[in-house]
Amino acid sequence: MNVVNATKDDLNGWLELAIEVEYLFGPMVSDPKFIQTLEKNINQSNAFCVREDDGASGSFLLGGILFSSVGAPSYKIGWLAVSSRARNKGIATELLKHVLKVVDFPAEVTVITFGNDIPDGEPARRLYQKFGFVPQDEPVPNGPEGGSRQRFKLVITQKA
């Protein structure tokens, strides 16, 4: 399984992936801002994906992550999703490992993920905690679908 930079040919795959998780994240595919953000991240090489059978651009996406280094040494994971048919196969773990390899340390990486009241968000919370991310107490606005959110932070002082 290879994590690769997404290309413009992968855009439809990203939108198909987004459709699968809209019930958790709120409307995305019909939101021009989401599409603009996705296109911008692809153009800036900040969108990474795993394609089915390590296929060529435009192949079915098993998962994807948007990662920003604009504020380095503060980095941000903007979005991470895995297709329902590819869950529990290590896709999210590989995506997260990949982006953490590009971080210059010392650094901090933050992500806003689901609150405790979102049962389907528990795998994401566990994933981040497995990597050492710590839940923060600061208030975060609810997601567009109304569910709570929580910021997680990973502080990296040296190469693992």
Backbone as JSON, one array per atom type, in Angstrom:
{
  "sequence": "MNVVNATKDDLNGWLELAIEVEYLFGPMVSDPKFIQTLEKNINQSNAFCVREDDGASGSFLLGGILFSSVGAPSYKIGWLAVSSRARNKGIATELLKHVLKVVDFPAEVTVITFGNDIPDGEPARRLYQKFGFVPQDEPVPNGPEGGSRQRFKLVITQKA",
  "N": [[0.84, -1.17, 0.0], [0.73, 2.07, -1.04], [1.25, 5.42, -0.12], [0.52, 8.31, -1.79], [1.02, 11.47, -3.53], [-1.9, 13.22, -4.22], [-3.52, 13.81, -7.38], [-4.91, 15.99, -9.93], [-6.49, 14.27, -11.38], [-7.48, 12.63, -9.47], [-9.54, 13.92, -8.24], [-12.36, 13.34, -8.55], [-12.45, 10.9, -7.22], [-11.85, 11.73, -4.62], [-14.14, 13.2, -4.11], [-16.06, 11.19, -4.19], [-15.26, 9.73, -1.97], [-15.71, 11.67, -0.03], [-18.52, 11.83, -0.13], [-19.22, 9.46, 1.13], [-18.61, 9.98, 3.81], [-20.01, 12.19, 4.59], [-22.13, 12.19, 6.39], [-20.88, 12.28, 8.8], [-19.13, 14.49, 8.66], [-20.64, 16.56, 7.68], [-22.22, 18.44, 4.97], [-20.28, 18.33, 2.03], [-19.61, 17.75, -0.69], [-21.37, 19.28, -2.16], [-20.53, 21.74, -1.47], [-18.94, 24.54, -2.49], [-16.65, 25.68, -1.29], [-15.37, 23.52, -0.02], [-14.62, 22.01, -2.25], [-12.91, 23.85, -3.52], [-10.93, 24.05, -1.55], [-9.98, 21.44, -1.55], [-9.01, 21.23, -4.22], [-7.01, 23.21, -4.08], [-5.29, 22.1, -2.13], [-4.49, 19.79, -3.49], [-3.13, 20.95, -5.66], [-1.05, 22.17, -4.28], [0.39, 20.09, -3.35], [-0.4, 18.99, -0.9], [-2.23, 17.07, -0.42], [-2.77, 13.77, 0.16], [-3.05, 10.33, -0.77], [-4.32, 6.95, -0.82], [-4.54, 4.66, -3.27], [-6.7, 2.22, -4.74], [-5.31, -0.97, -5.14], [-2.83, 0.22, -5.54], [-3.11, 1.84, -7.77], [-3.12, 3.92, -10.79], [-3.33, 7.55, -11.15], [-6.59, 8.73, -10.63], [-7.69, 6.3, -10.07], [-9.78, 4.25, -7.91], [-10.19, 5.64, -4.68], [-8.92, 4.59, -1.62], [-8.44, 5.93, 0.7], [-7.8, 9.22, 2.1], [-5.89, 12.17, 2.97], [-5.62, 15.52, 4.08], [-3.1, 17.84, 4.56], [-1.48, 20.43, 6.2], [1.34, 22.53, 6.09], [1.73, 25.16, 6.35], [1.9, 26.85, 8.61], [4.26, 26.01, 9.8], [6.52, 25.73, 12.49], [4.12, 24.61, 13.31], [1.79, 22.32, 12.43], [-1.03, 21.11, 10.53], [-3.63, 18.78, 10.37], [-6.09, 18.6, 8.13], [-8.16, 17.03, 7.18], [-9.18, 13.69, 7.15], [-10.02, 10.66, 5.79], [-11.38, 7.4, 5.24], [-12.42, 4.99, 2.93], [-15.44, 3.14, 3.3], [-15.27, 0.48, 2.51], [-12.64, -0.09, 2.88], [-11.87, 0.11, 5.46], [-10.3, -0.61, 8.62], [-7.99, -1.76, 7.67], [-5.57, -0.63, 7.88], [-5.21, 1.7, 6.43], [-5.69, 4.41, 7.28], [-3.74, 4.57, 9.26], [-1.38, 4.33, 7.72], [-1.59, 6.66, 6.15], [-1.42, 8.64, 8.13], [1.12, 8.07, 9.22], [2.65, 8.72, 7.0], [2.33, 11.56, 6.66], [3.4, 12.44, 9.05], [6.05, 11.87, 8.7], [7.0, 13.92, 7.12], [7.21, 16.1, 8.7], [9.1, 18.66, 10.14], [11.08, 18.73, 12.99], [11.68, 20.46, 16.13], [8.12, 20.26, 16.58], [4.56, 20.84, 16.37], [1.58, 19.1, 15.86], [-1.71, 19.46, 14.92], [-5.14, 18.45, 15.04], [-8.59, 18.59, 14.42], [-11.03, 16.61, 15.59], [-13.7, 14.22, 16.09], [-15.98, 14.59, 18.84], [-16.52, 12.93, 22.04], [-19.17, 12.18, 21.97], [-19.86, 11.18, 19.51], [-20.32, 8.26, 18.22], [-19.44, 6.96, 15.81], [-17.15, 8.32, 15.35], [-15.26, 7.42, 17.05], [-13.22, 5.52, 16.18], [-11.45, 7.29, 14.85], [-10.61, 8.97, 16.93], [-9.27, 7.09, 18.53], [-7.22, 6.35, 16.75], [-5.67, 8.73, 16.52], [-4.87, 9.0, 19.2], [-3.35, 6.68, 19.46], [-1.09, 7.4, 18.09], [-0.03, 9.21, 19.78], [-1.25, 11.67, 20.03], [-2.86, 14.13, 22.02], [-5.91, 14.77, 23.64], [-7.32, 18.02, 23.75], [-8.49, 20.58, 26.0], [-9.64, 22.91, 25.17], [-12.4, 24.85, 23.93], [-14.17, 23.9, 20.97], [-15.92, 24.7, 18.04], [-19.05, 23.06, 17.2], [-19.42, 20.53, 14.65], [-20.57, 20.9, 11.2], [-22.71, 19.21, 10.93], [-23.73, 19.18, 13.41], [-22.62, 17.69, 15.49], [-20.33, 17.26, 18.28], [-16.92, 18.47, 18.52], [-13.4, 18.0, 18.97], [-10.18, 19.2, 19.7], [-7.06, 17.72, 19.02], [-3.66, 17.27, 19.9], [-0.31, 16.78, 18.94], [2.89, 16.8, 20.14], [6.07, 17.03, 18.92], [9.29, 16.45, 19.72], [11.67, 15.38, 18.93], [13.08, 13.3, 16.35], [11.32, 10.28, 15.86]],
  "CA": [[0.0, 0.0, 0.0], [1.54, 3.27, -1.17], [0.67, 6.74, 0.05], [1.04, 9.14, -2.87], [0.4, 12.77, -3.72], [-3.07, 13.21, -5.08], [-3.44, 14.64, -8.58], [-6.22, 16.48, -10.39], [-7.26, 13.12, -11.84], [-8.06, 11.98, -8.3], [-10.59, 14.78, -7.66], [-13.64, 12.63, -8.45], [-12.29, 9.91, -6.16], [-11.96, 12.44, -3.34], [-15.55, 13.56, -3.91], [-16.75, 9.94, -3.85], [-14.89, 9.45, -0.59], [-16.41, 12.66, 0.79], [-19.93, 11.44, -0.06], [-19.34, 8.38, 2.13], [-18.44, 10.44, 5.19], [-20.75, 13.44, 4.83], [-22.98, 12.07, 7.58], [-20.03, 12.63, 9.94], [-18.48, 15.78, 8.48], [-21.55, 17.56, 7.14], [-22.17, 18.55, 3.51], [-19.01, 18.73, 1.44], [-19.58, 17.63, -2.15], [-22.12, 20.4, -2.74], [-19.96, 22.97, -0.92], [-17.84, 25.03, -3.34], [-15.45, 25.93, -0.48], [-14.69, 22.25, 0.16], [-13.99, 21.65, -3.53], [-11.78, 24.77, -3.71], [-9.89, 23.64, -0.6], [-9.43, 20.19, -2.06], [-8.2, 21.55, -5.4], [-5.83, 23.96, -3.62], [-4.38, 21.15, -1.47], [-3.91, 18.94, -4.53], [-2.18, 21.77, -6.41], [0.09, 22.5, -3.42], [0.96, 18.8, -2.9], [-0.75, 18.77, 0.5], [-3.27, 16.05, -0.41], [-2.16, 12.45, -0.02], [-4.08, 9.31, -0.87], [-4.01, 5.55, -1.11], [-5.41, 4.21, -4.35], [-6.93, 0.79, -4.79], [-4.27, -1.74, -5.85], [-1.76, 1.16, -5.89], [-3.38, 2.21, -9.16], [-2.73, 5.21, -11.36], [-4.21, 8.68, -10.85], [-7.96, 8.51, -11.08], [-8.18, 5.02, -9.55], [-10.62, 4.34, -6.72], [-9.42, 6.01, -3.5], [-9.21, 3.88, -0.38], [-8.39, 6.92, 1.76], [-7.08, 10.44, 1.79], [-5.6, 13.1, 4.06], [-5.16, 16.87, 3.74], [-2.11, 18.18, 5.57], [-0.93, 21.76, 5.97], [2.59, 22.92, 6.76], [1.81, 26.61, 6.18], [2.3, 27.48, 9.86], [5.36, 25.25, 10.42], [6.52, 24.35, 12.98], [2.78, 24.13, 13.67], [1.19, 21.65, 11.28], [-2.45, 20.85, 10.74], [-4.34, 17.79, 9.57], [-7.37, 19.24, 7.84], [-9.2, 16.07, 6.84], [-8.72, 12.33, 6.93], [-11.16, 9.75, 5.63], [-11.12, 6.1, 4.62], [-13.61, 4.39, 2.34], [-16.04, 2.11, 4.16], [-14.83, -0.87, 2.11], [-11.21, -0.25, 3.15], [-11.6, 0.37, 6.87], [-9.66, -1.65, 9.44], [-6.93, -2.39, 6.88], [-4.34, 0.13, 8.08], [-5.1, 2.84, 5.5], [-5.54, 5.65, 8.05], [-2.43, 4.5, 9.92], [-0.35, 4.65, 6.72], [-1.72, 8.07, 5.8], [-0.9, 9.44, 9.23], [2.58, 7.86, 9.25], [3.24, 9.45, 5.88], [2.42, 13.01, 6.89], [4.28, 12.7, 10.18], [7.43, 11.78, 8.21], [7.41, 15.16, 6.47], [7.26, 17.15, 9.72], [10.4, 19.04, 10.7], [10.91, 18.87, 14.43], [10.49, 20.26, 16.95], [6.88, 20.68, 15.92], [3.29, 20.38, 16.93], [0.6, 18.75, 14.83], [-3.05, 19.47, 15.5], [-6.27, 17.99, 14.24], [-9.88, 18.65, 15.08], [-11.76, 15.38, 15.29], [-15.02, 14.08, 16.7], [-16.1, 14.52, 20.29], [-16.9, 11.64, 22.63], [-20.59, 11.87, 21.74], [-20.03, 10.71, 18.14], [-19.82, 6.88, 18.23], [-18.72, 6.62, 14.58], [-15.89, 9.04, 15.35], [-14.36, 6.79, 18.01], [-11.99, 5.01, 15.55], [-10.53, 8.41, 14.58], [-10.03, 9.37, 18.22], [-8.31, 6.05, 18.92], [-6.08, 6.44, 15.85], [-4.82, 9.84, 16.92], [-4.28, 8.69, 20.5], [-2.33, 5.65, 19.23], [0.1, 8.11, 17.62], [0.44, 10.11, 20.82], [-2.02, 12.91, 20.1], [-3.51, 14.31, 23.31], [-7.1, 15.62, 23.55], [-7.2, 19.34, 24.37], [-9.73, 21.01, 26.67], [-10.16, 24.16, 24.6], [-13.66, 24.67, 23.2], [-14.14, 23.88, 19.51], [-17.32, 24.71, 17.57], [-19.61, 21.81, 16.68], [-19.32, 20.33, 13.22], [-21.72, 21.38, 10.45], [-23.84, 18.29, 11.11], [-24.21, 19.4, 14.77], [-21.89, 16.89, 16.48], [-19.23, 17.94, 18.95], [-15.58, 18.31, 18.01], [-12.34, 18.18, 19.96], [-8.84, 19.36, 19.14], [-6.01, 16.84, 19.51], [-2.36, 17.84, 19.58], [0.88, 15.95, 19.09], [4.12, 17.58, 20.23], [7.22, 16.22, 18.49], [10.51, 17.15, 20.11], [12.78, 14.8, 18.18], [12.69, 12.23, 15.43], [10.94, 9.05, 16.57]],
  "C": [[0.89, 1.24, 0.0], [0.71, 4.52, -0.93], [1.33, 7.64, -0.98], [0.37, 10.51, -2.85], [-0.8, 12.61, -4.63], [-2.85, 14.13, -6.27], [-4.85, 15.11, -8.94], [-7.1, 15.33, -10.87], [-7.93, 12.38, -10.69], [-9.25, 12.74, -7.72], [-11.92, 14.05, -7.53], [-13.59, 11.55, -7.37], [-12.41, 10.53, -4.78], [-13.42, 12.77, -3.06], [-16.38, 12.32, -3.58], [-16.48, 9.55, -2.41], [-15.64, 10.41, 0.35], [-17.89, 12.31, 0.94], [-20.15, 10.39, 1.03], [-19.32, 8.89, 3.56], [-19.18, 11.74, 5.5], [-21.63, 13.36, 6.07], [-22.19, 12.41, 8.85], [-19.49, 14.06, 9.86], [-19.44, 16.91, 8.09], [-21.37, 17.65, 5.63], [-20.82, 19.04, 3.01], [-19.08, 18.79, -0.08], [-20.33, 18.78, -2.81], [-21.59, 21.75, -2.26], [-18.78, 23.43, -1.77], [-16.55, 25.29, -2.56], [-14.67, 24.64, -0.25], [-13.95, 21.87, -1.12], [-12.79, 22.55, -3.8], [-10.62, 24.39, -2.8], [-9.21, 22.37, -1.08], [-8.53, 20.45, -3.26], [-6.91, 22.27, -5.01], [-4.82, 23.01, -2.99], [-3.74, 20.21, -2.48], [-2.83, 19.72, -5.29], [-0.92, 22.08, -5.6], [0.78, 21.25, -2.87], [0.76, 18.56, -1.41], [-1.89, 17.76, 0.65], [-2.62, 14.71, -0.75], [-3.26, 11.4, -0.02], [-3.47, 7.93, -1.03], [-5.03, 5.11, -2.14], [-5.56, 2.7, -4.31], [-5.88, 0.11, -5.66], [-3.1, -0.87, -6.3], [-1.87, 1.62, -7.34], [-2.9, 3.59, -9.54], [-3.7, 6.29, -10.89], [-5.59, 8.4, -11.42], [-8.53, 7.18, -10.63], [-9.04, 5.26, -8.31], [-9.74, 4.66, -5.5], [-9.87, 5.22, -2.29], [-9.21, 4.85, 0.8], [-7.6, 8.13, 1.34], [-6.91, 11.31, 3.02], [-5.16, 14.43, 3.47], [-4.28, 17.34, 4.88], [-1.48, 19.52, 5.24], [0.33, 22.0, 6.78], [2.78, 24.44, 6.7], [2.32, 27.3, 7.43], [3.46, 26.8, 10.55], [6.18, 26.18, 11.31], [5.19, 23.86, 13.55], [2.12, 23.6, 12.41], [-0.25, 21.31, 11.59], [-2.93, 19.74, 9.8], [-5.74, 18.36, 9.38], [-8.5, 18.26, 7.61], [-8.56, 14.72, 6.63], [-9.95, 11.45, 6.83], [-10.71, 8.49, 4.91], [-12.44, 5.55, 4.11], [-14.14, 3.27, 3.24], [-15.55, 0.71, 3.78], [-13.35, -1.12, 2.4], [-10.87, -0.04, 4.63], [-11.03, -0.86, 7.56], [-8.6, -2.43, 8.66], [-5.63, -1.6, 6.96], [-4.18, 1.34, 7.18], [-4.86, 4.15, 6.27], [-4.18, 5.7, 8.75], [-1.32, 4.87, 8.93], [-0.4, 6.11, 6.3], [-1.11, 8.96, 6.89], [0.62, 9.28, 9.36], [3.26, 8.69, 8.18], [3.39, 10.93, 6.19], [3.33, 13.32, 8.07], [5.75, 12.59, 9.78], [7.91, 13.09, 7.6], [7.52, 16.33, 7.44], [8.7, 17.39, 10.14], [10.2, 19.27, 12.19], [11.94, 19.86, 14.97], [9.26, 20.84, 16.27], [5.68, 20.29, 16.77], [2.34, 20.18, 15.76], [-0.76, 18.73, 15.51], [-4.07, 18.94, 14.49], [-7.52, 18.2, 15.07], [-10.65, 17.42, 14.63], [-13.05, 15.35, 16.1], [-14.94, 14.04, 18.21], [-16.54, 13.13, 20.74], [-18.33, 11.22, 22.31], [-20.87, 11.35, 20.33], [-19.47, 9.28, 18.07], [-19.02, 6.51, 16.98], [-17.39, 7.37, 14.46], [-14.86, 8.42, 16.29], [-13.11, 6.19, 17.34], [-10.98, 6.13, 15.25], [-9.85, 8.86, 15.86], [-8.96, 8.37, 18.65], [-7.06, 6.11, 18.06], [-5.13, 7.55, 16.3], [-4.14, 9.57, 18.26], [-3.18, 7.64, 20.38], [-1.0, 6.29, 18.8], [0.63, 9.11, 18.64], [-0.25, 11.46, 20.88], [-2.77, 12.94, 21.43], [-4.74, 15.2, 23.12], [-6.88, 16.92, 24.32], [-8.54, 19.76, 24.96], [-10.35, 22.26, 26.06], [-11.45, 23.92, 23.83], [-13.46, 24.76, 21.69], [-15.6, 23.89, 19.05], [-17.76, 23.33, 17.08], [-19.41, 21.74, 15.18], [-20.6, 20.78, 12.52], [-22.94, 20.48, 10.57], [-24.39, 18.37, 12.53], [-23.47, 18.63, 15.86], [-20.71, 17.64, 17.08], [-17.89, 17.6, 18.29], [-14.59, 18.53, 19.15], [-11.0, 18.28, 19.23], [-7.91, 18.37, 19.82], [-4.68, 17.43, 19.07], [-1.26, 16.82, 19.86], [2.08, 16.89, 19.1], [5.27, 16.64, 19.91], [8.48, 17.0, 18.83], [11.73, 16.64, 19.37], [12.25, 13.68, 17.29], [12.44, 10.94, 16.2], [11.87, 7.9, 16.25]]
}
